[in-house]
JSON list of C-alpha atoms in Angstrom, two decimals:
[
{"chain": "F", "resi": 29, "resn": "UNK", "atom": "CA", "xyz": [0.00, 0.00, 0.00]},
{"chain": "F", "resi": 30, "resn": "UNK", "atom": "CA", "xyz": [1.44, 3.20, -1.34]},
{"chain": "F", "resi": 31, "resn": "UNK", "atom": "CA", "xyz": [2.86, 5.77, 1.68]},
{"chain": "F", "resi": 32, "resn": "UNK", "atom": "CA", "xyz": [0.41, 8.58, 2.29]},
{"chain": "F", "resi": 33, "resn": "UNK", "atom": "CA", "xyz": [1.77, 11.67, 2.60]},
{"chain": "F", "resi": 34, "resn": "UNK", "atom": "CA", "xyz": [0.77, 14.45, 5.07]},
{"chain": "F", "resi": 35, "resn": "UNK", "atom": "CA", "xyz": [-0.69, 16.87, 2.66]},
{"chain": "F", "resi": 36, "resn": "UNK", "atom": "CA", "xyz": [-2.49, 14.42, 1.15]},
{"chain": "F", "resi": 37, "resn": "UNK", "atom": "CA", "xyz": [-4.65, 13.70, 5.06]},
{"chain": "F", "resi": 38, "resn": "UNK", "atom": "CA", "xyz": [-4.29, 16.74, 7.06]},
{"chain": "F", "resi": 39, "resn": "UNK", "atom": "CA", "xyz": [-7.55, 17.80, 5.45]},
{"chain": "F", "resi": 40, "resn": "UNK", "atom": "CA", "xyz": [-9.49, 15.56, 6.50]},
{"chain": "F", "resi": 41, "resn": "UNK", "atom": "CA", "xyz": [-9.23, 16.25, 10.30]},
{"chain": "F", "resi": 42, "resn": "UNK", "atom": "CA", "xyz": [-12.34, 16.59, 11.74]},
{"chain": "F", "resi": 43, "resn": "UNK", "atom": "CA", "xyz": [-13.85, 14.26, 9.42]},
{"chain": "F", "resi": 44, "resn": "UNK", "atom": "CA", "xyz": [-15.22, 10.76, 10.22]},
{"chain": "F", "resi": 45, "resn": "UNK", "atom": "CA", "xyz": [-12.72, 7.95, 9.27]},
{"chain": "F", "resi": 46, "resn": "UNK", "atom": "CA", "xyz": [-14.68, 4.39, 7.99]},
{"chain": "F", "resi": 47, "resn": "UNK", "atom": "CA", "xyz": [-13.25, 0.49, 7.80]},
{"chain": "F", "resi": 48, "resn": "UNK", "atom": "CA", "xyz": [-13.37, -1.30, 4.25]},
{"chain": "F", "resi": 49, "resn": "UNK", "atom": "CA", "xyz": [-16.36, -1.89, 4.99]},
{"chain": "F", "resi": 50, "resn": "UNK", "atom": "CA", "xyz": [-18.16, 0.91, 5.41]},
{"chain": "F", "resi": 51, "resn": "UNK", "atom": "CA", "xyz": [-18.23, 1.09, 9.18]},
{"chain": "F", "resi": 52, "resn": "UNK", "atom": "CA", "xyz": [-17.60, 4.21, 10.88]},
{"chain": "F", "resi": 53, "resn": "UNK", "atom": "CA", "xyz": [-14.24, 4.27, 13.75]},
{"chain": "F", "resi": 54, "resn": "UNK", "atom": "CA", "xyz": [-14.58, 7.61, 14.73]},
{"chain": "F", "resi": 55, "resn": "UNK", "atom": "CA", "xyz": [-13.54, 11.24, 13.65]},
{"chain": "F", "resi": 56, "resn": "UNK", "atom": "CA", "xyz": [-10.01, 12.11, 12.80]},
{"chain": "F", "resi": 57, "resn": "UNK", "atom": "CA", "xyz": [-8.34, 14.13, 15.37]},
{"chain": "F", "resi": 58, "resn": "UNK", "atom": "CA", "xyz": [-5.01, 14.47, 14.25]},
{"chain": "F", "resi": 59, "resn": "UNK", "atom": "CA", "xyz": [-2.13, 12.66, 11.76]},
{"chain": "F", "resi": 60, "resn": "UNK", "atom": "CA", "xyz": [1.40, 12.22, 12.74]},
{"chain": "F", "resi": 61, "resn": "UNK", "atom": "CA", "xyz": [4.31, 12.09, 10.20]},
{"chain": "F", "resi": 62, "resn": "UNK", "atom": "CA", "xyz": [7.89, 11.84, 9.96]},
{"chain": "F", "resi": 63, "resn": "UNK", "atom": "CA", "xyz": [10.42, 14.57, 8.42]},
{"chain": "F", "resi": 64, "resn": "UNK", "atom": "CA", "xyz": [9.77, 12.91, 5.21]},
{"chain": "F", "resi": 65, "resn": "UNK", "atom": "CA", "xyz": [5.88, 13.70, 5.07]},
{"chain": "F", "resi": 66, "resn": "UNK", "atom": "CA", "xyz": [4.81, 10.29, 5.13]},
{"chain": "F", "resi": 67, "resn": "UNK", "atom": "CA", "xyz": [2.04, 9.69, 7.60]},
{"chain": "F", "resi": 68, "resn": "UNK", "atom": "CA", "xyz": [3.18, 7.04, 10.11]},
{"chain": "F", "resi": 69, "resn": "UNK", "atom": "CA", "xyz": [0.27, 7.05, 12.63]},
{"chain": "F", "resi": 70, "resn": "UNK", "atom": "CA", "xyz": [-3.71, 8.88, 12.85]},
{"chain": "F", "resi": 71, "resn": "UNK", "atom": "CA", "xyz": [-5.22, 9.59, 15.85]},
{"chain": "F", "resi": 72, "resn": "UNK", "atom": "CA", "xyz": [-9.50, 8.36, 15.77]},
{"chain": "F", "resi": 73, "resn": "UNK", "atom": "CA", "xyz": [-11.90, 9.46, 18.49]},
{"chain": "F", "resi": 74, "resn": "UNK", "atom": "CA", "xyz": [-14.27, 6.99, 18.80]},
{"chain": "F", "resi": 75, "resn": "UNK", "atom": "CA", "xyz": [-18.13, 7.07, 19.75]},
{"chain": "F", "resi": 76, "resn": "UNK", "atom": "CA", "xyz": [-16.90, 6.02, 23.12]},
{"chain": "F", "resi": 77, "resn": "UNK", "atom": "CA", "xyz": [-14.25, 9.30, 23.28]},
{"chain": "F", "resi": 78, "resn": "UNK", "atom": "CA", "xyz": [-11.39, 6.89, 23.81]},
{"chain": "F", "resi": 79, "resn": "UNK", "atom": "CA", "xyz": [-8.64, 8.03, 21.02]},
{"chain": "F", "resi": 80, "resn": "UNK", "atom": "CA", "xyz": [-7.03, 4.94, 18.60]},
{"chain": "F", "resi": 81, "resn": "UNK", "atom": "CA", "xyz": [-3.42, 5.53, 17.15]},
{"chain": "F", "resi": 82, "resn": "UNK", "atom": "CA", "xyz": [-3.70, 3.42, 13.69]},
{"chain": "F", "resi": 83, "resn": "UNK", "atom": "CA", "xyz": [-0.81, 2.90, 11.48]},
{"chain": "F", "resi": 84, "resn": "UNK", "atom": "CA", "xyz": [0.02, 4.92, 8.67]},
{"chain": "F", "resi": 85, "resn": "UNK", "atom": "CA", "xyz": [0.45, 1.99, 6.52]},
{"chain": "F", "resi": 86, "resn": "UNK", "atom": "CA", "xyz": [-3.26, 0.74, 7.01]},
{"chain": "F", "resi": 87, "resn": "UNK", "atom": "CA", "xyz": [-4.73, 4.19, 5.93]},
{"chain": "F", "resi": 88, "resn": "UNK", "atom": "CA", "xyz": [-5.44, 5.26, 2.81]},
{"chain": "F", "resi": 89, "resn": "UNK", "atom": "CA", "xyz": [-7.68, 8.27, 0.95]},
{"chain": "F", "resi": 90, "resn": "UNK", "atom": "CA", "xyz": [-10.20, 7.21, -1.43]},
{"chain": "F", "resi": 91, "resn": "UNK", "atom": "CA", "xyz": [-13.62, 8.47, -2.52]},
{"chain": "F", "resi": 92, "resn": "UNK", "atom": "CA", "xyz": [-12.59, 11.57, -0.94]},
{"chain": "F", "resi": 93, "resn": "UNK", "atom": "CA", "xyz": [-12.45, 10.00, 2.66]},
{"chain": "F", "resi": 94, "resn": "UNK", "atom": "CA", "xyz": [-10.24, 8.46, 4.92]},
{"chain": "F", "resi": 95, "resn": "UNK", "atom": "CA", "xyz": [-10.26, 4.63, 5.08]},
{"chain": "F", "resi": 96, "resn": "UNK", "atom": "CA", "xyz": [-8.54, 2.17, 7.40]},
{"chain": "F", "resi": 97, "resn": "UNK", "atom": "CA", "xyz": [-7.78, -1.58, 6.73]},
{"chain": "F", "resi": 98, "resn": "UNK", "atom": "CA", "xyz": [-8.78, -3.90, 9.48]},
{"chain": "F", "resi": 99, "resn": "UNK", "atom": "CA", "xyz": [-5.69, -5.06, 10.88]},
{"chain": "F", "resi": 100, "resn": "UNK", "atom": "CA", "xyz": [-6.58, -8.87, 9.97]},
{"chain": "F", "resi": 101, "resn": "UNK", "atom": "CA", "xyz": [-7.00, -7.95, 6.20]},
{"chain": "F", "resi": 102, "resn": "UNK", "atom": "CA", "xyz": [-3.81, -6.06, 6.03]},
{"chain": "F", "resi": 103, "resn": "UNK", "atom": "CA", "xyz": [-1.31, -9.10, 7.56]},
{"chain": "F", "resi": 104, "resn": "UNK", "atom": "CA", "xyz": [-2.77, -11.25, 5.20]},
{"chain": "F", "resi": 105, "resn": "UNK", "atom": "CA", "xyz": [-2.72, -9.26, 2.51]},
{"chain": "F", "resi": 106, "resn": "UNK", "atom": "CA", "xyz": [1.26, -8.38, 2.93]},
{"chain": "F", "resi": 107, "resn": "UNK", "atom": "CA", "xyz": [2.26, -12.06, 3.58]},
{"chain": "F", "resi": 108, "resn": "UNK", "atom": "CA", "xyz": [0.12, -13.58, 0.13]},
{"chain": "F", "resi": 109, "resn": "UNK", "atom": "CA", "xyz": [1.98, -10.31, -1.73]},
{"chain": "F", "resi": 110, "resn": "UNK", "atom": "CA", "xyz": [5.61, -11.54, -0.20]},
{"chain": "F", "resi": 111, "resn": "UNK", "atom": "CA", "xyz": [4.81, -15.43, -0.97]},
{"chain": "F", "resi": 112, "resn": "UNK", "atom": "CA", "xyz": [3.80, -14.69, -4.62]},
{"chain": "F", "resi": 113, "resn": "UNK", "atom": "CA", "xyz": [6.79, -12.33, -4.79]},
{"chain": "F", "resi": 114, "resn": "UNK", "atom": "CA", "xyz": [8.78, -15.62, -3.69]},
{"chain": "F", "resi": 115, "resn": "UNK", "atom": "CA", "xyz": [6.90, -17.63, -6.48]},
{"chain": "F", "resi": 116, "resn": "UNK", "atom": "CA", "xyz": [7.91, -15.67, -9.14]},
{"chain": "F", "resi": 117, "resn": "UNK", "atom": "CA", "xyz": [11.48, -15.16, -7.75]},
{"chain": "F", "resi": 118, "resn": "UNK", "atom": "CA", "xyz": [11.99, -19.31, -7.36]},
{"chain": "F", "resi": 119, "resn": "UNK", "atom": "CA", "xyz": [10.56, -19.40, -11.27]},
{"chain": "F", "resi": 120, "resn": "UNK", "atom": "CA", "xyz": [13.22, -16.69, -12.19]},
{"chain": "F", "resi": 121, "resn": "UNK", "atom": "CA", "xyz": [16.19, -18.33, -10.74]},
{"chain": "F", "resi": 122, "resn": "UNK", "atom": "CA", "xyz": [15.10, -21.83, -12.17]},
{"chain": "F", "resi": 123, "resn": "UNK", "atom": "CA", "xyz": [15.31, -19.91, -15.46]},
{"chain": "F", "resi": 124, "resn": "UNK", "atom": "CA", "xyz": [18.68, -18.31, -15.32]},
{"chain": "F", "resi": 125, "resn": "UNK", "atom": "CA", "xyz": [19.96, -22.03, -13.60]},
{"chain": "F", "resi": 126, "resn": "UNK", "atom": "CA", "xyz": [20.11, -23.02, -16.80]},
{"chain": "F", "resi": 127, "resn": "UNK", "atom": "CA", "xyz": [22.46, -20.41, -18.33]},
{"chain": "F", "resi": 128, "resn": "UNK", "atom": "CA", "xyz": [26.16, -22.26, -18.67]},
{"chain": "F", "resi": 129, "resn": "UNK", "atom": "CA", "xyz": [27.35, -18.69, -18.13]},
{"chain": "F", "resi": 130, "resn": "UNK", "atom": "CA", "xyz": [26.36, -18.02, -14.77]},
{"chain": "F", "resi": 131, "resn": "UNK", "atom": "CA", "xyz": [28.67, -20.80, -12.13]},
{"chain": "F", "resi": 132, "resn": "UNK", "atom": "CA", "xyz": [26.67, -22.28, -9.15]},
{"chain": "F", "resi": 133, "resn": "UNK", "atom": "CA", "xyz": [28.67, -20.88, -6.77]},
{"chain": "F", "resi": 134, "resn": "UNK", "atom": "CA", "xyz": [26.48, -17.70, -7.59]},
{"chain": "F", "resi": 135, "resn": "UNK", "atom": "CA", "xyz": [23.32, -19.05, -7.85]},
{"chain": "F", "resi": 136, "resn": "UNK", "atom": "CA", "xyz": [22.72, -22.00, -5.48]},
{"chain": "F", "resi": 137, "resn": "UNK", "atom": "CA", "xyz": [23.28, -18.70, -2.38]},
{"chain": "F", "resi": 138, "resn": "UNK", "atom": "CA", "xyz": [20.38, -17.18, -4.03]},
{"chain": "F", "resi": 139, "resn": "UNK", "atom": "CA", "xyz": [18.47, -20.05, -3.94]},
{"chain": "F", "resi": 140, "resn": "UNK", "atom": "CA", "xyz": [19.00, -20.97, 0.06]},
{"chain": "F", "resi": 141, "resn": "UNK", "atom": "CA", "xyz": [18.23, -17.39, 0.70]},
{"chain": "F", "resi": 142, "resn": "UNK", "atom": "CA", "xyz": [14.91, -17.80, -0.93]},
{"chain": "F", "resi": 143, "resn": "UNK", "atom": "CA", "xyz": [14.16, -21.08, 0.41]},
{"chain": "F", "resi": 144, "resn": "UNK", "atom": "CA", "xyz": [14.69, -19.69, 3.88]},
{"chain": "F", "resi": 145, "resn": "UNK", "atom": "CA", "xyz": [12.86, -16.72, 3.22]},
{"chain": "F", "resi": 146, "resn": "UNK", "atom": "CA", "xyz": [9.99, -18.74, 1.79]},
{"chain": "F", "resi": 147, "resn": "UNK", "atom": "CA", "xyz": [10.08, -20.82, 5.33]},
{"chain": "F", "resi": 148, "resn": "UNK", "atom": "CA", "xyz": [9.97, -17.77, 7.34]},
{"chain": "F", "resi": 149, "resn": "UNK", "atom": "CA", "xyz": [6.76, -16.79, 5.21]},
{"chain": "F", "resi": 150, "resn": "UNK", "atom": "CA", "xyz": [5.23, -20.15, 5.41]},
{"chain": "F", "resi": 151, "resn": "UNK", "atom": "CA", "xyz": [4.94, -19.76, 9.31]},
{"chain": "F", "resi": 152, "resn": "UNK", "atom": "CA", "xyz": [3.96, -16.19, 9.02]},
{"chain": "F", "resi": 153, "resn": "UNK", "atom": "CA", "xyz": [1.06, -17.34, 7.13]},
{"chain": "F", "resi": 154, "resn": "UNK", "atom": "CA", "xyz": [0.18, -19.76, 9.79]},
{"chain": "F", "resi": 155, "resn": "UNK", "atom": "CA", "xyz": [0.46, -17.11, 12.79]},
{"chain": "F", "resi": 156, "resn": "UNK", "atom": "CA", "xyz": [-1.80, -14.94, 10.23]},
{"chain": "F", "resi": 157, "resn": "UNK", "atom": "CA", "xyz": [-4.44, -18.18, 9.59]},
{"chain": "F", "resi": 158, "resn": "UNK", "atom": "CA", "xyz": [-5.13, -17.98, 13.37]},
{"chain": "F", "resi": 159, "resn": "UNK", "atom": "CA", "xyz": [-5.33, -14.53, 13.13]},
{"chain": "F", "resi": 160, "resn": "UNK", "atom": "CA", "xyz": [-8.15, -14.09, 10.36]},
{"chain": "F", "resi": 161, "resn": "UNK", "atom": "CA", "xyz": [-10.34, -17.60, 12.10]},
{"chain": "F", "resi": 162, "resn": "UNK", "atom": "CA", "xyz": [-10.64, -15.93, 15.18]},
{"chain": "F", "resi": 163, "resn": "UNK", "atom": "CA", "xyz": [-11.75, -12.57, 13.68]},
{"chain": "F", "resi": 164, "resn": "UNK", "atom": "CA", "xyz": [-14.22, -15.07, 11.12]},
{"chain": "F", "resi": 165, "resn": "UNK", "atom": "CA", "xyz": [-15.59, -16.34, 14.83]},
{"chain": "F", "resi": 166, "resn": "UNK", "atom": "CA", "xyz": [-15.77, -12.92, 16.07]},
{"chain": "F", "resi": 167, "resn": "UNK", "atom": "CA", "xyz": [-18.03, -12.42, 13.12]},
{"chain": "F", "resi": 168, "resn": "UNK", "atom": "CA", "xyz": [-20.02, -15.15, 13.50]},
{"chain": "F", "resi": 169, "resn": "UNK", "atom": "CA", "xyz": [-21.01, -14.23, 17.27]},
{"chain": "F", "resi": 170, "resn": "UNK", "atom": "CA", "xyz": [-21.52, -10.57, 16.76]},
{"chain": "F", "resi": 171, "resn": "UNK", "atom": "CA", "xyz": [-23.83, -11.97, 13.75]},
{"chain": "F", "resi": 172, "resn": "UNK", "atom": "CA", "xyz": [-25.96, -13.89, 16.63]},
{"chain": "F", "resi": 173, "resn": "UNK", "atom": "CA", "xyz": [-26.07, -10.43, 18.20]},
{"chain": "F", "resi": 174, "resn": "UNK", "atom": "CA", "xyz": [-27.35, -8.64, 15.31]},
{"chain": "F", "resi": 175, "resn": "UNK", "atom": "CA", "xyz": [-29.80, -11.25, 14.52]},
{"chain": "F", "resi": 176, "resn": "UNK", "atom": "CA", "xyz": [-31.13, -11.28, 18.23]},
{"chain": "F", "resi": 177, "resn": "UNK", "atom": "CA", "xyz": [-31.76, -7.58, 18.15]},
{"chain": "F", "resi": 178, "resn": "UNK", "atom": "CA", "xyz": [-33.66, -8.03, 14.84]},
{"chain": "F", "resi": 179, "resn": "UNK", "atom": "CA", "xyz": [-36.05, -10.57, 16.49]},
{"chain": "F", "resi": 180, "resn": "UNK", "atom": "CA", "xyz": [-36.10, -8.12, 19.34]},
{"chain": "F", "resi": 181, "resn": "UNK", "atom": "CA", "xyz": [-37.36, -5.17, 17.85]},
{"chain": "F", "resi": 182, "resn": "UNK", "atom": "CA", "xyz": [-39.35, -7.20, 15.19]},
{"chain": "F", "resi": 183, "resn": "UNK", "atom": "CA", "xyz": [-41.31, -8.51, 18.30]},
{"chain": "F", "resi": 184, "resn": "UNK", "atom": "CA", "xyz": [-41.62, -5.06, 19.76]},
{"chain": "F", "resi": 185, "resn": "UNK", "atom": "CA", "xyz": [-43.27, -3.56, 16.72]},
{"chain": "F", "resi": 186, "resn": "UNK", "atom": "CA", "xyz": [-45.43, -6.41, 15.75]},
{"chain": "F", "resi": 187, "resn": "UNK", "atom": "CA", "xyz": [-46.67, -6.21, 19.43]},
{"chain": "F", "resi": 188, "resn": "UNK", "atom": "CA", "xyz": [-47.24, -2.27, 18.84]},
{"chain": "F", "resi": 189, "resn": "UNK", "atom": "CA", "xyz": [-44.77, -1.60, 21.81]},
{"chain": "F", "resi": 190, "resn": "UNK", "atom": "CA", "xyz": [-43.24, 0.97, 19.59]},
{"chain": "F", "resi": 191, "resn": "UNK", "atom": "CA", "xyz": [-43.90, 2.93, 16.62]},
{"chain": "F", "resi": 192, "resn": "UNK", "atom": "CA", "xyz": [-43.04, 2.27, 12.99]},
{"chain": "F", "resi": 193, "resn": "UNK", "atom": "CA", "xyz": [-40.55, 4.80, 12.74]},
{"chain": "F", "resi": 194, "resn": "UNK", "atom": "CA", "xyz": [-38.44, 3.92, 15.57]},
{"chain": "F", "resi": 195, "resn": "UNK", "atom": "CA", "xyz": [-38.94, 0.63, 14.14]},
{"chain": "F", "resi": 196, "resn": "UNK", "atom": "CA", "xyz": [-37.63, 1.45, 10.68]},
{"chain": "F", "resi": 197, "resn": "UNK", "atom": "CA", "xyz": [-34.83, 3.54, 12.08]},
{"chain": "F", "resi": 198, "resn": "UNK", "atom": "CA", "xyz": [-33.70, 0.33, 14.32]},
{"chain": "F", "resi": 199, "resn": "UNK", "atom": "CA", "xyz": [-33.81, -2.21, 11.30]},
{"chain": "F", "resi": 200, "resn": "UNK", "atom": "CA", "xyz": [-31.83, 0.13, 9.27]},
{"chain": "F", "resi": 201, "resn": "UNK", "atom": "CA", "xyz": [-29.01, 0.19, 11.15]},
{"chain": "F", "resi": 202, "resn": "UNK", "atom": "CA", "xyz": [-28.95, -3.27, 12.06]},
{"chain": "F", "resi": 203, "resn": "UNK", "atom": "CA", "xyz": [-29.42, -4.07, 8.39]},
{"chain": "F", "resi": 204, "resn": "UNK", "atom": "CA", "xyz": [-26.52, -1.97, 7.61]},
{"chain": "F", "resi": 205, "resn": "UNK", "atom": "CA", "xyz": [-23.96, -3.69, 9.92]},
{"chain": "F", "resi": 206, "resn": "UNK", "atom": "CA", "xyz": [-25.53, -7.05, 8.76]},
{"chain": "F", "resi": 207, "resn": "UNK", "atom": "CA", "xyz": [-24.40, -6.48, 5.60]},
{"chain": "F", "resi": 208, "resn": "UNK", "atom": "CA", "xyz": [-20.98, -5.35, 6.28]},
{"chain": "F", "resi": 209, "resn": "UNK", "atom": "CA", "xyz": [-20.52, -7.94, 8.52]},
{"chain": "F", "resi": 210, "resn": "UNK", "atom": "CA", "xyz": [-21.36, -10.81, 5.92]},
{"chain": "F", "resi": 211, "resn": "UNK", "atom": "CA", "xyz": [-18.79, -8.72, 3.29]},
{"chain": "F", "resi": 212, "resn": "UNK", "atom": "CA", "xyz": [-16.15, -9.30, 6.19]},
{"chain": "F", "resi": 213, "resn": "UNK", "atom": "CA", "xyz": [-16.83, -12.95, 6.78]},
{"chain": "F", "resi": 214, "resn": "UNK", "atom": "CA", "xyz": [-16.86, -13.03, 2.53]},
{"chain": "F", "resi": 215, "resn": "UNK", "atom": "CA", "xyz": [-13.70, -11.48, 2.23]},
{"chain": "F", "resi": 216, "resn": "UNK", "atom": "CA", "xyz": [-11.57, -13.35, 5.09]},
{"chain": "F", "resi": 217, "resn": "UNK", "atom": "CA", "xyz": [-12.97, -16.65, 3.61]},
{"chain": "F", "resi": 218, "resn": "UNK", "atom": "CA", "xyz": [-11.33, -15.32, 0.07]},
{"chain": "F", "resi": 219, "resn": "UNK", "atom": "CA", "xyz": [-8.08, -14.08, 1.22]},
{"chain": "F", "resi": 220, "resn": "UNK", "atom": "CA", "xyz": [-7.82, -17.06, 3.51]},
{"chain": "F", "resi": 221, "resn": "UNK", "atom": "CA", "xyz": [-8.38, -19.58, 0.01]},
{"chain": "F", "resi": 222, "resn": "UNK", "atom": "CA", "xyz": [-5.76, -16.93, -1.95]},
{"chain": "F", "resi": 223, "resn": "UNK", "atom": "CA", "xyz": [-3.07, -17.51, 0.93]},
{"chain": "F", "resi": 224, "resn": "UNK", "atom": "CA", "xyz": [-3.58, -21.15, 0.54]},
{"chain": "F", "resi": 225, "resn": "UNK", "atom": "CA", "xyz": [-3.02, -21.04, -3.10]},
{"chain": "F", "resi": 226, "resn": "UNK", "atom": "CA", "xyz": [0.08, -18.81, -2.66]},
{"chain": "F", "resi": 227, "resn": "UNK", "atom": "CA", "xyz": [1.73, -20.84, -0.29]},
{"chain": "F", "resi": 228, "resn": "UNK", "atom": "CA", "xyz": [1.11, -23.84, -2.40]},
{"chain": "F", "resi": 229, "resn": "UNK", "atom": "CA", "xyz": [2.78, -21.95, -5.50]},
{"chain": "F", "resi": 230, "resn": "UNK", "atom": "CA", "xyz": [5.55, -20.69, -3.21]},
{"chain": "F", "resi": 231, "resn": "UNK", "atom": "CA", "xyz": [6.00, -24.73, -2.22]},
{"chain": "F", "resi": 232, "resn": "UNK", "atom": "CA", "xyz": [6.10, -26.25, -5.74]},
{"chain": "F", "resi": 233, "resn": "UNK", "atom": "CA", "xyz": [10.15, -26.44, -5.93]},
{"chain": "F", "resi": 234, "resn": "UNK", "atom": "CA", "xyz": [10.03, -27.89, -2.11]},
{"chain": "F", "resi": 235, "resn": "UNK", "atom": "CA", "xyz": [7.49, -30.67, -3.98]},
{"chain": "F", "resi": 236, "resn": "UNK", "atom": "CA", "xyz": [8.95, -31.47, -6.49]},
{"chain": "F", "resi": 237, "resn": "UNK", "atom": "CA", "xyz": [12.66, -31.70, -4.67]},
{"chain": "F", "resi": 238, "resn": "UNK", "atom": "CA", "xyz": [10.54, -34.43, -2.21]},
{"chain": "F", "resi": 239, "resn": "UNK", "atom": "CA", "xyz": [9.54, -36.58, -4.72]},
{"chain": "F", "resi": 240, "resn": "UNK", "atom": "CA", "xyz": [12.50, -36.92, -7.21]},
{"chain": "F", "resi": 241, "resn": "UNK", "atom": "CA", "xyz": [13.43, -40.46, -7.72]},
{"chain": "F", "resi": 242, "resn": "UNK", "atom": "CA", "xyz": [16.78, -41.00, -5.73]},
{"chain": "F", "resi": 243, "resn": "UNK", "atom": "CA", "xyz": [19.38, -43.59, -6.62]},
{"chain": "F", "resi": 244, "resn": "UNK", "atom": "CA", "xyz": [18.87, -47.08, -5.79]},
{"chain": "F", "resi": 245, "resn": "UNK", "atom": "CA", "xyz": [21.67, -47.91, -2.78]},
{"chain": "F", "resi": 246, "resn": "UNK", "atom": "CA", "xyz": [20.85, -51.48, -3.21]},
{"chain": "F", "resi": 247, "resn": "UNK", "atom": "CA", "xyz": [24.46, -53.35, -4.47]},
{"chain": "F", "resi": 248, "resn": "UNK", "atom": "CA", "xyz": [23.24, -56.21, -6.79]},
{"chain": "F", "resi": 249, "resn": "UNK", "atom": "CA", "xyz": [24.11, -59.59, -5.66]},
{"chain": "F", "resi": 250, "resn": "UNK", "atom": "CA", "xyz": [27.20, -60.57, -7.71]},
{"chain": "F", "resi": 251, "resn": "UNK", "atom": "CA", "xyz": [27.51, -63.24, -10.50]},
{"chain": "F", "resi": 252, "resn": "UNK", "atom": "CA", "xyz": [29.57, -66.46, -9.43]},
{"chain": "F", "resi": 253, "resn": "UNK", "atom": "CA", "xyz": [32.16, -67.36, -11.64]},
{"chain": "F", "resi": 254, "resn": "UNK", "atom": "CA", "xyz": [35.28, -69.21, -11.55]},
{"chain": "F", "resi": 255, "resn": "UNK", "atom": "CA", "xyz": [35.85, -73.14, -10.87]},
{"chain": "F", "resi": 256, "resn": "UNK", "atom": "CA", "xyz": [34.02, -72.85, -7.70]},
{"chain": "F", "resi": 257, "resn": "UNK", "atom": "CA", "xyz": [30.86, -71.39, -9.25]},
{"chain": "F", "resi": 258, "resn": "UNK", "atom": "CA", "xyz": [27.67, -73.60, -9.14]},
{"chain": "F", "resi": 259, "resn": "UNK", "atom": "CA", "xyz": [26.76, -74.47, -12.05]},
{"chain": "F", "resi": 260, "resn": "UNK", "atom": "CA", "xyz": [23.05, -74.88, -13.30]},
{"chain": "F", "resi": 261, "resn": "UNK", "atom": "CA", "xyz": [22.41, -77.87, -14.59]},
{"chain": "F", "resi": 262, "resn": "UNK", "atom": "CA", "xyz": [18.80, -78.79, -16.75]},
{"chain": "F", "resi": 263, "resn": "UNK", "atom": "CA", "xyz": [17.65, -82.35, -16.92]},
{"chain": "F", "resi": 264, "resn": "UNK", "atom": "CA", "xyz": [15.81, -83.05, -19.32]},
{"chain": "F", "resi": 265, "resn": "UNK", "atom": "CA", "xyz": [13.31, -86.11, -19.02]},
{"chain": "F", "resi": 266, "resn": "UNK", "atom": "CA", "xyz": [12.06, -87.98, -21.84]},
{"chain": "F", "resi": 267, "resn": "UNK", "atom": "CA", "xyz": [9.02, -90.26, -21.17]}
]
C-alpha cells in the first residue's frame, strides 16, 4: 500500500474515518508524520471518546475520505503479496539455472536465501491463519447479536410496543452492519483460500525436490564365476 503523505490527510481532520467496509471508527483528530511527510500514525476518536493511534500503513484516501484496513486484512494481505513475490522469484532463478554462463557458486546462495525466506513466510502465514479464524468467529457471534436484536425489535413492533418509525430507524441500522458484517466474513474466507493457493505456489520447488526419484543404494548380488561357481544344470526327461 502506497505511503500517504501528510498533505495528502491533514484535510481531512475533523472528518469521520470508515473500515473497508463501510463502518464508521470515529472522527479524525489528528495525523502524525515523519520529516519525510509520510504519515506514520492517525489519531480516531471513537463514539466512546477513547482516542485509537492506527498505522500509517493501514490508511489510505479514497472516494474523498479516509479509510482504514482492518488489521486482519492487512497481515494477510502483505504475507500472500511476499509469498507470490517468492513464487515468481523461485521461477526466475530456475530460469537463469540453466544459463552455462552463470557458475553455481552464484546461484545456489540465491536459492538458500529464498528457500529460507519462503520458510519464514510459510509460518507467518500460519500465525496470520489464526489470526483471520478468530476474527471469522468474532463475526459469526456478533452476527448472533445482530440477529437477536432483529427478532427483538421485530417482536416489539409487531406487538405495537413501539412505533413504525423507531422501528424502521432500528432495522436500518442493524441491516446496515448485517451487511458489512457478511462482506467481512466473505472477504476473510477469500483471502484465507488466496493464501492457501500462494503458499502452495511458493512450495512447488520444495514438492517437487521431495519426490525426485533418488538412486537405488541397493548393491546387486554378484555373478559367481570361476571353478568354484555352481553351475546350473537342466535335466531333461524324456518319457
Amino acid at each position: 500500500m502506497p505511503a500517504i503523505k501528510v498533505d495528502e490527510i491533514s484535510k481531512f481532520i475533523g472528518s469521520e474515518v470508515f473500515d473497508d467496509f463501510g463502518r464508521s471508527l470515529g472522527t479524525l483528530i489528528a495525523v502524525e508524520s515523519d520529516i519525510d511527510g509520510k504519515v506514520s500514525s492517525i489519531i480516531v476518536k471513537s463514539e466512546d471518546l477513547s482516542l485509537d493511534v492506527i498505522e500509517g500503513e493501514r490508511v489510505k484516501v479514497s472516494d474523498d475520505k479516509i479509510t482504514v484496513t482492518p488489521e486482519w486484512k492487512f497481515e494477510i494481505l502483505q504475507v500472500i503479496e511476499n509469498l507470490d513475490r517468492a513464487y515468481k522469484r523461485r521461477k526466475a532463478i530456475e530460469n537463469i539455472s540453466s544459463r552455462n554462463d552463470l557458475p553455481a557458486v552464484v546461484i545456489e546462495p540465491m536459492k538458500r536465501k529464498l528457500e529460507d525466506e519462503i520458510k519464514a513466510l510459510k509460518l507467518k502465514a500460519d500465525e496470520v491463519k489464526k489470526v483471520v479464524n478468530s476474527r471469522i468467529g468474532e463475526i459469526d457471534d456478533e452476527s448472533l447479536k445482530v440477529a437477536r436484536a432483529i427478532a427483538t425489535i421485530g417482536i416489539s413492533y409487531f406487538s405495537g410496543e413501539i412505533s413504525e418509525r423507531s422501528y424502521t430507524q432500528s432495522m436500518n441500522h442493524l441491516r446496515k452492519l448485517q451487511d458489512s458484517l457478511g462482506e467481512e466474513k466473505k472477504a476473510a474466507k477469500d483471502l484465507l483460500d488466496k493464501l492457501d493457493k500462494v503458499v502452495q505456489l511458493a512450495s512447488e520447488g520444495e514438492v517437487q525436490k521431495a519426490v525426485q526419484p533418488q538412486p537405488s543404494t541397493t548393491t546387486p548380488s554378484p555373478v559367481a564365476t570361476g571353478p568354484n561357481a555352481q553351475q546350473t544344470m537342466v535335466v531333461k526327461i524324456e518319457a
